[in-house]
mmCIF file of C-alpha atoms and ligand atoms in Angstrom:
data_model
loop_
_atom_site.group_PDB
_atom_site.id
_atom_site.type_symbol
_atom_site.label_atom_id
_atom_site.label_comp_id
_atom_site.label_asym_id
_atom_site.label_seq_id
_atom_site.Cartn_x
_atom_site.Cartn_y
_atom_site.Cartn_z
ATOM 1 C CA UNK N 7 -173.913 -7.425 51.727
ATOM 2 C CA UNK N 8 -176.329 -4.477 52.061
ATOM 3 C CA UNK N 9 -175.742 -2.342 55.279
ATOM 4 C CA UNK N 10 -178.901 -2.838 57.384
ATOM 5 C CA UNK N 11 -178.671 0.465 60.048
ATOM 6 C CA UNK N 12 -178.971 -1.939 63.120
ATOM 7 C CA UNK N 13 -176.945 -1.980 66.109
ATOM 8 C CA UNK N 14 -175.711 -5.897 65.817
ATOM 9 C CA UNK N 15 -175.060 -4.864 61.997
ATOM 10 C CA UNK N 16 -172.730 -1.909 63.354
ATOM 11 C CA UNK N 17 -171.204 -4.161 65.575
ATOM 12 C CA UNK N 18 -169.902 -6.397 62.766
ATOM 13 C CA UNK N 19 -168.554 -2.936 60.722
ATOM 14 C CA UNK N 20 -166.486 -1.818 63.499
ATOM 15 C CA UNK N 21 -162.582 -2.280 64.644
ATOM 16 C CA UNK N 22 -161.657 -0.334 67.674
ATOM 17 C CA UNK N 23 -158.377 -0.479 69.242
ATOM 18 C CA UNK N 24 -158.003 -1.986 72.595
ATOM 19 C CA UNK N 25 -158.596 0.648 75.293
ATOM 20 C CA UNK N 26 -155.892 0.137 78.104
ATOM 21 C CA UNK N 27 -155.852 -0.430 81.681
ATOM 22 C CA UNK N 28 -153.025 2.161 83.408
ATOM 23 C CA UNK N 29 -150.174 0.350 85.043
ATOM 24 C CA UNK N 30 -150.813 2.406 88.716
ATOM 25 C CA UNK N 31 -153.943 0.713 88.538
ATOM 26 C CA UNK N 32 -151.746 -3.266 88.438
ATOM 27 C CA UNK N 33 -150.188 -1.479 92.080
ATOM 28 C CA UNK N 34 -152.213 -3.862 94.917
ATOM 29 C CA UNK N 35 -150.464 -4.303 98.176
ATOM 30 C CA UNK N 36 -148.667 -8.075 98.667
ATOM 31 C CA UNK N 37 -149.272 -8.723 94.903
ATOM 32 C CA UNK N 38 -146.932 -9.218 92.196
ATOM 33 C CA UNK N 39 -147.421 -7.857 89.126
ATOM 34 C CA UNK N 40 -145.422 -9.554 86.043
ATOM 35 C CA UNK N 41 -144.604 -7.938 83.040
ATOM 36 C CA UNK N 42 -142.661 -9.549 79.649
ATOM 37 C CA UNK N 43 -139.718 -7.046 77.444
ATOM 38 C CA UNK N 44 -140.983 -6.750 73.906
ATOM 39 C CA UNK N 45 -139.829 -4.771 71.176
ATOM 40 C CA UNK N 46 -142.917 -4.662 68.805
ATOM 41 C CA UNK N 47 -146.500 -5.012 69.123
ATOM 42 C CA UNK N 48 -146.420 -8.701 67.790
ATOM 43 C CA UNK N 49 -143.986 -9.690 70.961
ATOM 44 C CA UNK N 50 -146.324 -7.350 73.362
ATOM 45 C CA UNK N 51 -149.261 -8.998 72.217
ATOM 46 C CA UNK N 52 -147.987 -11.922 72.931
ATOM 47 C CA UNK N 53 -147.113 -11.580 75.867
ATOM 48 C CA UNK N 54 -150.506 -10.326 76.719
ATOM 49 C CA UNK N 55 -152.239 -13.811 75.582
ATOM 50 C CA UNK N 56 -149.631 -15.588 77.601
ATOM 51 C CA UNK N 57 -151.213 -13.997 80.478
ATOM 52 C CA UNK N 58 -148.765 -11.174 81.203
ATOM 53 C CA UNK N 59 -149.507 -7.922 83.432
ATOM 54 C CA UNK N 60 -148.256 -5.349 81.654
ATOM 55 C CA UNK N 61 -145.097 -5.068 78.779
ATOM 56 C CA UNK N 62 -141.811 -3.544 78.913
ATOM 57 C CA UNK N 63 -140.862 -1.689 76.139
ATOM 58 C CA UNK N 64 -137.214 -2.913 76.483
ATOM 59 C CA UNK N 65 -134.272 -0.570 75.318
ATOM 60 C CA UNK N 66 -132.367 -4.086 74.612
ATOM 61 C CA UNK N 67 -135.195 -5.398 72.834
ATOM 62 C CA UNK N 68 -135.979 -2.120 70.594
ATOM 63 C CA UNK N 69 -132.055 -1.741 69.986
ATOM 64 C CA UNK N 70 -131.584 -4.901 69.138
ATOM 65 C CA UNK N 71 -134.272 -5.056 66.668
ATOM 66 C CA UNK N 72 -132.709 -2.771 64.699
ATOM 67 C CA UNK N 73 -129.416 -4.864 65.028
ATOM 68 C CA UNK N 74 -127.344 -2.300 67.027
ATOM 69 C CA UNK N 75 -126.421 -1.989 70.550
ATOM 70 C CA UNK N 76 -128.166 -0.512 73.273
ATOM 71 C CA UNK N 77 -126.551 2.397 73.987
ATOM 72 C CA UNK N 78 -128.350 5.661 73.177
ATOM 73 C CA UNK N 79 -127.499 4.791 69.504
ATOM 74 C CA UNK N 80 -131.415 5.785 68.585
ATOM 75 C CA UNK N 81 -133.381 8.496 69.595
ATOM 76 C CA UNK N 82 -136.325 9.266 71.946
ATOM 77 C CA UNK N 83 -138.246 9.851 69.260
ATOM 78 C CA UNK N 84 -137.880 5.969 67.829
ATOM 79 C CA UNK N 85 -137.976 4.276 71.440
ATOM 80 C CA UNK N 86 -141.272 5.927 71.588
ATOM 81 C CA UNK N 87 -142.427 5.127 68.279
ATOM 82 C CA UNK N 88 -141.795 1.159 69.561
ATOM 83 C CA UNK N 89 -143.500 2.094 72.639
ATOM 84 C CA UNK N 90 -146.407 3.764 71.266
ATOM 85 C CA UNK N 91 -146.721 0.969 68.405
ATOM 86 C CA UNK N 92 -146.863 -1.913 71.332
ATOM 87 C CA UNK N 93 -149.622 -0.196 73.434
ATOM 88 C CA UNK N 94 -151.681 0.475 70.505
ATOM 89 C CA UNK N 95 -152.237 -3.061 69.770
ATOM 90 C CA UNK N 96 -152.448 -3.942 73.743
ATOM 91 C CA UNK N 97 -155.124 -4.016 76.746
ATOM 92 C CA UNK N 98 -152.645 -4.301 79.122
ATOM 93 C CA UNK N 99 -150.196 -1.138 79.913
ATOM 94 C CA UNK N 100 -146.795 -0.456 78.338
ATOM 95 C CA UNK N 101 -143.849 0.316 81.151
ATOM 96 C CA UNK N 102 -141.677 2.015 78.898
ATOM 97 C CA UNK N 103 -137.539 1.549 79.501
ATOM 98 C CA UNK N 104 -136.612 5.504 78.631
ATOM 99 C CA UNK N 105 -132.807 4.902 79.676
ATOM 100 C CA UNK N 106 -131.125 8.348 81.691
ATOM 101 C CA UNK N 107 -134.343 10.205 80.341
ATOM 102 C CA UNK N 108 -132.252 11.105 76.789
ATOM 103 C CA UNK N 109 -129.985 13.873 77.967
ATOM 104 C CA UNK N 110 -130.360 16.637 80.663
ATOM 105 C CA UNK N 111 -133.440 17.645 82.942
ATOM 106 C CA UNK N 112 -135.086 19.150 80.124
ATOM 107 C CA UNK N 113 -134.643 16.338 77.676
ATOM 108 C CA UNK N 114 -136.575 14.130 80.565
ATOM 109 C CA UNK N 115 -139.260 16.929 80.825
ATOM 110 C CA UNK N 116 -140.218 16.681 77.331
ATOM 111 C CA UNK N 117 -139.638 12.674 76.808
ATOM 112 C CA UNK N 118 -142.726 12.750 79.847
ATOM 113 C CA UNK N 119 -145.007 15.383 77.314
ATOM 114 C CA UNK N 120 -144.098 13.061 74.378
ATOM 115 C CA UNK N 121 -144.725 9.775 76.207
ATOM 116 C CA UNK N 122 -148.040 10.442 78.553
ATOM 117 C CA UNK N 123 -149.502 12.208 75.350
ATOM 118 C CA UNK N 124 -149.138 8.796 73.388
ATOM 119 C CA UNK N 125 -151.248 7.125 76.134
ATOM 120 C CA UNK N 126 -147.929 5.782 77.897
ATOM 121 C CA UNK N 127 -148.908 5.207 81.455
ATOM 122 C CA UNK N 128 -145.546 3.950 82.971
ATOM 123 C CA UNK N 129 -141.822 4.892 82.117
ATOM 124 C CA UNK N 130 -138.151 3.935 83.602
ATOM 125 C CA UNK N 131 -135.465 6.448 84.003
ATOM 126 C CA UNK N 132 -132.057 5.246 85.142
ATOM 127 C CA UNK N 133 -128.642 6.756 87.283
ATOM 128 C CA UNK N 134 -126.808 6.374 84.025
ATOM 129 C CA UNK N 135 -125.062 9.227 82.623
ATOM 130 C CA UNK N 136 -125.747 9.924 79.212
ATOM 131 C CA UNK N 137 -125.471 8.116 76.646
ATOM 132 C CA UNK N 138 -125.890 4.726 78.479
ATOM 133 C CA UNK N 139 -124.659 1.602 77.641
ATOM 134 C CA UNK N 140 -126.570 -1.867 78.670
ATOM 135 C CA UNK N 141 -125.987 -2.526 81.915
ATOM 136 C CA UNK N 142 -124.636 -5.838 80.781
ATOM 137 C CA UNK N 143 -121.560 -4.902 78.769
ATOM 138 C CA UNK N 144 -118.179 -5.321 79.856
ATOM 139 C CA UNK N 145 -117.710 -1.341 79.083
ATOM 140 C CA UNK N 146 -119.814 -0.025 81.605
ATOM 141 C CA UNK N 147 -121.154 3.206 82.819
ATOM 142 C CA UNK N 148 -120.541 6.265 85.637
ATOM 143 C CA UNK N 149 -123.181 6.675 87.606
ATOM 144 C CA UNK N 150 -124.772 10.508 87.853
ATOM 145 C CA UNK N 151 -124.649 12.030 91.233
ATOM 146 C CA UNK N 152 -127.563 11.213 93.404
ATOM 147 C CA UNK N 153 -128.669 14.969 94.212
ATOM 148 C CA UNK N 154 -128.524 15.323 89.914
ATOM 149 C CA UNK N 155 -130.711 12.239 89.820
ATOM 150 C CA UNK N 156 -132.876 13.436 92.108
ATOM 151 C CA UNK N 157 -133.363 17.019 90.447
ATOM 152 C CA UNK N 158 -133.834 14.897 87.124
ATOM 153 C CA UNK N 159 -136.933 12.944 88.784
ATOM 154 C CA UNK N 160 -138.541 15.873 90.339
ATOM 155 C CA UNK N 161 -138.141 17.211 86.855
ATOM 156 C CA UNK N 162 -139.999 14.089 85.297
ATOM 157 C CA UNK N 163 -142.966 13.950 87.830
ATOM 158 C CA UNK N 164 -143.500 17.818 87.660
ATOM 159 C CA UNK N 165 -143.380 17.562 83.937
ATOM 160 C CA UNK N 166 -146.442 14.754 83.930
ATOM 161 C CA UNK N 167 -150.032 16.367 83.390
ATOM 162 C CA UNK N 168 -152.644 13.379 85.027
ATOM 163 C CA UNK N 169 -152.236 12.376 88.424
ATOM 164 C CA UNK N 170 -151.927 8.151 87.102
ATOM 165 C CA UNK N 171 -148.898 8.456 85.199
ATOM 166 C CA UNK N 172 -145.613 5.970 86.957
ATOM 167 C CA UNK N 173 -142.206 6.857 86.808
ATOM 168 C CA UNK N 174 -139.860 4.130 88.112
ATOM 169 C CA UNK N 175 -136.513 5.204 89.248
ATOM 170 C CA UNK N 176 -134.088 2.581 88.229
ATOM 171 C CA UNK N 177 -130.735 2.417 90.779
ATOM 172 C CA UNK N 178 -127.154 1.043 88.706
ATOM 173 C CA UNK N 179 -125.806 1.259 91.935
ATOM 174 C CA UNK N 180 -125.196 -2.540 92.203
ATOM 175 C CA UNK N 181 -124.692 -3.130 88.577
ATOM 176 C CA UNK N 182 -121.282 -0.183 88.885
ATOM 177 C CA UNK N 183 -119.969 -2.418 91.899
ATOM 178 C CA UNK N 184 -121.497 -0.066 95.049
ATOM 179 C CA UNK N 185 -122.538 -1.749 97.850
ATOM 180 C CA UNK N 186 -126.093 -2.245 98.962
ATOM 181 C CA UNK N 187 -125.964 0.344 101.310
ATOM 182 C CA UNK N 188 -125.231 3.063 98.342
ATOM 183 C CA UNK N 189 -128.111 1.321 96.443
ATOM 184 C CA UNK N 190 -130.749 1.700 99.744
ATOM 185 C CA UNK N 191 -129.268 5.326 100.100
ATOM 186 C CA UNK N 192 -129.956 6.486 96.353
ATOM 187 C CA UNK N 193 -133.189 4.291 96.461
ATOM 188 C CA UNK N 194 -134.314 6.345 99.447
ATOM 189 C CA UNK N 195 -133.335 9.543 97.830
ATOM 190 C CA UNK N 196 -135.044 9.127 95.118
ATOM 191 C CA UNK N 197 -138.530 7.837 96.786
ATOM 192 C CA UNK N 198 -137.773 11.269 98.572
ATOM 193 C CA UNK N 199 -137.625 12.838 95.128
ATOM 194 C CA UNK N 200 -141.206 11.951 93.696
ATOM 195 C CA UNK N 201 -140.501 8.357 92.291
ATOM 196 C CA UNK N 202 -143.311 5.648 92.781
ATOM 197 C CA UNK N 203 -141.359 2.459 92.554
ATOM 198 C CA UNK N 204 -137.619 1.903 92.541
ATOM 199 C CA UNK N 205 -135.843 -0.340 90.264
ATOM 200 C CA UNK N 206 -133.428 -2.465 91.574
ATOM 201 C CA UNK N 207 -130.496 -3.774 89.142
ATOM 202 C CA UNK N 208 -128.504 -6.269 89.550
ATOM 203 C CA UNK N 209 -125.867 -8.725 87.332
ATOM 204 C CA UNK N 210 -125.197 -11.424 89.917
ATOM 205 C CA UNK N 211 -125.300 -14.784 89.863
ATOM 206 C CA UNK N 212 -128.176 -15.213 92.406
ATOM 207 C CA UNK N 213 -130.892 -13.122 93.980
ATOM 208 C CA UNK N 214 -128.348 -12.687 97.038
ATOM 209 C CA UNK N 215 -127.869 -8.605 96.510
ATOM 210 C CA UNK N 216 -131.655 -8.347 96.034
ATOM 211 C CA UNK N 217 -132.916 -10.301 98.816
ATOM 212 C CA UNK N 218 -130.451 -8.272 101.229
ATOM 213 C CA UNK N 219 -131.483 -4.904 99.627
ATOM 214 C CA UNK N 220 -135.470 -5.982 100.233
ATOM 215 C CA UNK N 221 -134.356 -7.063 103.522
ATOM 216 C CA UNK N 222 -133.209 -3.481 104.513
ATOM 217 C CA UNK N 223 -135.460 -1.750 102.665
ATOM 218 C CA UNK N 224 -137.439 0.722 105.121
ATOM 219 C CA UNK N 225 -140.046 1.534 102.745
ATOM 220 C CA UNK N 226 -143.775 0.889 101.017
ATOM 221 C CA UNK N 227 -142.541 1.834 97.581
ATOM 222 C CA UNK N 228 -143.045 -0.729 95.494
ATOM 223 C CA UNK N 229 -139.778 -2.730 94.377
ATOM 224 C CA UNK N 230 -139.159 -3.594 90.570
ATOM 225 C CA UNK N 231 -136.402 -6.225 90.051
ATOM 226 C CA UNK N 232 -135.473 -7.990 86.508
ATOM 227 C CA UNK N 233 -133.784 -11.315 86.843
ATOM 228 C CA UNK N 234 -131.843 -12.376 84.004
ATOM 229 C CA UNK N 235 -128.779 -12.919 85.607
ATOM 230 C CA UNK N 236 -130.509 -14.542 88.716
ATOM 231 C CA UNK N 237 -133.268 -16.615 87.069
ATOM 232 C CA UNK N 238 -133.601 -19.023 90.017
ATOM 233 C CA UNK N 239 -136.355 -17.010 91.919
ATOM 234 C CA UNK N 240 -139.826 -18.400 91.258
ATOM 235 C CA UNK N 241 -142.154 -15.810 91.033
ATOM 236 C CA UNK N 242 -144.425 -16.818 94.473
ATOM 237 C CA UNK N 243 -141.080 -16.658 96.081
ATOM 238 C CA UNK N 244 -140.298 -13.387 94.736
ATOM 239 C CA UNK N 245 -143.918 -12.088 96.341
ATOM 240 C CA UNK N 246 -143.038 -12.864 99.719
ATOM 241 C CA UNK N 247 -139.586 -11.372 99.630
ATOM 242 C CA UNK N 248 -141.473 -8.024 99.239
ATOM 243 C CA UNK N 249 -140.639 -7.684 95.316
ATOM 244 C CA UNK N 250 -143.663 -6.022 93.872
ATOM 245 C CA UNK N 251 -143.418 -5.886 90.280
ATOM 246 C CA UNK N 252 -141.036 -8.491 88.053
ATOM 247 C CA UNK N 253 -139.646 -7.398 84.700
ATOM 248 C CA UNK N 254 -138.685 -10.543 82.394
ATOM 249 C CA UNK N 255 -136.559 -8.056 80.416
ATOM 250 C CA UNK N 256 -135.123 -9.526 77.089
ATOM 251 C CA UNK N 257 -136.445 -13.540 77.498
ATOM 252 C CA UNK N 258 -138.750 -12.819 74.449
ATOM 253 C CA UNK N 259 -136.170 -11.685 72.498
ATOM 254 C CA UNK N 260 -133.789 -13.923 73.164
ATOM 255 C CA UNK N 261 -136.042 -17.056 72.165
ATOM 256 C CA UNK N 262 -136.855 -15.670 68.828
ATOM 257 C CA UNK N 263 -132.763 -15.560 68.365
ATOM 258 C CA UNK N 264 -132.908 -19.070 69.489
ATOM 259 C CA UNK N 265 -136.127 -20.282 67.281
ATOM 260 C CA UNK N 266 -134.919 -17.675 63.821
ATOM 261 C CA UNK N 267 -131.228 -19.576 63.925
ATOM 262 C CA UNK N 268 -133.120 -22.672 64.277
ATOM 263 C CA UNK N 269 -135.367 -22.342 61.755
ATOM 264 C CA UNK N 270 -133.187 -20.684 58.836
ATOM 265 C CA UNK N 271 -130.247 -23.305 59.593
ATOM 266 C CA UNK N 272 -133.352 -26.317 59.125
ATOM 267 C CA UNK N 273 -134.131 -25.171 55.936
ATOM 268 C CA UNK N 274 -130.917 -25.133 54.828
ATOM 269 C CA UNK N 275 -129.390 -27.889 55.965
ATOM 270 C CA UNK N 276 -132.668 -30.241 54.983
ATOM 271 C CA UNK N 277 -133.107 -28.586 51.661
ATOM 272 C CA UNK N 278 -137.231 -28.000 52.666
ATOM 273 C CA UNK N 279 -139.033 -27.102 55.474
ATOM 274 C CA UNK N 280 -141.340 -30.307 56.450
ATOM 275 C CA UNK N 281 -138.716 -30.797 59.563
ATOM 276 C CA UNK N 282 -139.943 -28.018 60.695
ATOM 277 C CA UNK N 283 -143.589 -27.977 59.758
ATOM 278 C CA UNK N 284 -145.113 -29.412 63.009
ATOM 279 C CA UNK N 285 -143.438 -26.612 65.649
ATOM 280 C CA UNK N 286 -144.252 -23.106 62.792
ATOM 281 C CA UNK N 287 -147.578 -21.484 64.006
ATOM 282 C CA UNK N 288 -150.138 -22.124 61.131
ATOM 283 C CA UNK N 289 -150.361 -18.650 58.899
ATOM 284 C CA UNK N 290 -154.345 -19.265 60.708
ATOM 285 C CA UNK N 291 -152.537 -18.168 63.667
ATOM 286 C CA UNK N 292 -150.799 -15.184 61.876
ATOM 287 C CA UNK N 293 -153.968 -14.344 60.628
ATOM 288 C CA UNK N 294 -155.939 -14.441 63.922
ATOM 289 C CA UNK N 295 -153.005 -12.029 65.796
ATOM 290 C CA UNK N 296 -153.603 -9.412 63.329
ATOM 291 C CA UNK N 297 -157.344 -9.988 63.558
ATOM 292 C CA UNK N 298 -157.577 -10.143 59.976
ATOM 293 C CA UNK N 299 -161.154 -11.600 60.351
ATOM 294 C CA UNK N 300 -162.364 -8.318 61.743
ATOM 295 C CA UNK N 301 -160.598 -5.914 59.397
ATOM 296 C CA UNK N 302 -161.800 -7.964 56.091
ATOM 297 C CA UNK N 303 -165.318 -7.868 57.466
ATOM 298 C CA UNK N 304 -164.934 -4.009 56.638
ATOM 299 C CA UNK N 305 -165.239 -4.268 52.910
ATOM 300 C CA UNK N 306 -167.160 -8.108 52.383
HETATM 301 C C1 LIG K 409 -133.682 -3.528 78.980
HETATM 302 O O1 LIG K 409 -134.376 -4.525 78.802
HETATM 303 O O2 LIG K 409 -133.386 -2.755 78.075
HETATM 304 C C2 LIG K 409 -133.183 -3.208 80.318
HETATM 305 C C3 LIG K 409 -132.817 -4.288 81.202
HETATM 306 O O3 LIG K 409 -132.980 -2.043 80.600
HETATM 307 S S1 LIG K 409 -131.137 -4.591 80.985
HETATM 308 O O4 LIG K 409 -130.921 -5.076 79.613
HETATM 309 O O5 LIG K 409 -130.787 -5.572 81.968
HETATM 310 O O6 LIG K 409 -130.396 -3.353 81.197
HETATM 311 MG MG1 LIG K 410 -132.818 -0.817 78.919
#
């Protein structure tokens, strides 16, 4: 095909990546704003056709895709790459999960340079002293001091260059055993400190803890909660408890654990695949998530 110089023509040449909406921008009073863990931009793209807000680059997720535990095994510099590779191929913002920050006040100082200048508009930092381990494991983790915390997020938000980037303050406080009152008094602390939202964590088996934290929360922070433990909250619910944004953390991950055994133990145990034929996504479908239409149009 001969290039003809007109705009359409141009049009038909081009592959841009998505430009992305920031995730202070999701913030509206008395809405809820939903976002889905991914580890890669396939999962986060995903995600975003499913309808999702926004996608958390899950320490879980990215840990476990690299079959080892999540527990400051690898670096900032690979949590970031994940991070960065997701909102590349996304419209919709990346809320990166950037653990205790990676070390000590400066550690967190330059993770914010690193992460705002890859066009990372939200990050997590947690009350874990570092390294962490997943807030999930039997082994579990001391808490740092709330002033320390504190210093740490006044580090982070100093650290940030344009006025739209988020840093959620994530409290352990109920996942170590404290009471709710310990969890309110950190949370207020660190809304004192800088933060824009507080994460609330929890490993019950209901929303009881969460409910009775939102209850006696004196504050218009936003609250960020992630039920996987509690999973019987549905999401309208959720909005008019005061929860402001939800975080389905690792439920991506865990159904391609679910659908990979599946599929590898079919094949085997059938001796071909046409069990299975019916539920695999066409490689059309493949094809269309990479946009491979687009990108051969480059050089027909
Ligand atoms: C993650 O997804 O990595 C989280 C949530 O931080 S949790 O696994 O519950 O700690
Ligand atoms: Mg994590």
């Amino acid at each position: 095909m001969t290039f003809s110089g007109t705009a359409q023509a141009d049009a038909a040449f081009t592959v841009r990546r998505p430009t992305h909406t920031t995730f202070r921008s999701l913030m509206q009073p008395g809405s809820l704003v939903r976002v889905a863990g991914a580890h890669d931009a396939l999962g986060g793209l995903l995600a975003e056709k499913a309808g999702f807000d926004a996608v958390w680059s899950s320490s879980l997720e990215v840990s476990a895709s690299r079959a080892l535990p999540d527990a400051s095994l690898l670096t900032m510099t690979e949590y970031l790459e994940a991070a960065a590779n997701m909102q590349k191929a996304l419209s919709v913002p990346v809320v990166a999960d950037c653990d205790s920050g990676y070390g000590n006040n400066a550690n967190a100082a330059h993770m914010v340079h690193e992460y705002e200048a890859a066009g990372i508009t939200a990050i997590s930092i947690e009350d874990k002293k570092f390294p962490k381990m997943n807030s999930f494991a039997d082994r579990g983790n001391s808490l740092v001091d709330t002033h320390d915390f504190c210093r740490k997020l006044d580090t982070v938000k100093n650290a940030q260059s344009g006025s739209d980037f988020f840093v959620i303050a994530r409290t352990e406080a109920l996942i170590n055993g404290l009471p709710v009152t310990e969890a309110l008094h950190r949370a207020h602390a660190y809304e004192d400190a800088g933060a824009d939202a507080i994460l609330i964590h929890s490993k019950e088996k209901t929303n009881a803890q969460i409910v009775d934290f939102l209850n006696r929360w004196e504050s218009k922070l936003p609250v960020v909660v992630v039920p996987t433990t509690y999973p019987n909250w549905p999401a309208d619910a959720m909005a008019a408890a005061g929860v402001s944004v939800v975080i389905y953390a690792n439920h991506g991950l865990r159904a391609t654990i679910t659908g990979l055994r599946e599929t590898f133990a079919s094949i085997l145990n059938h001796g071909d695949t046409t069990k299975l034929e019916d539920a695999l996504a066409p490689v059309r479908d493949v094809f269309a998530l990479q946009g491979l239409d687009t990108w051969q149009a480059l050089d027909s």
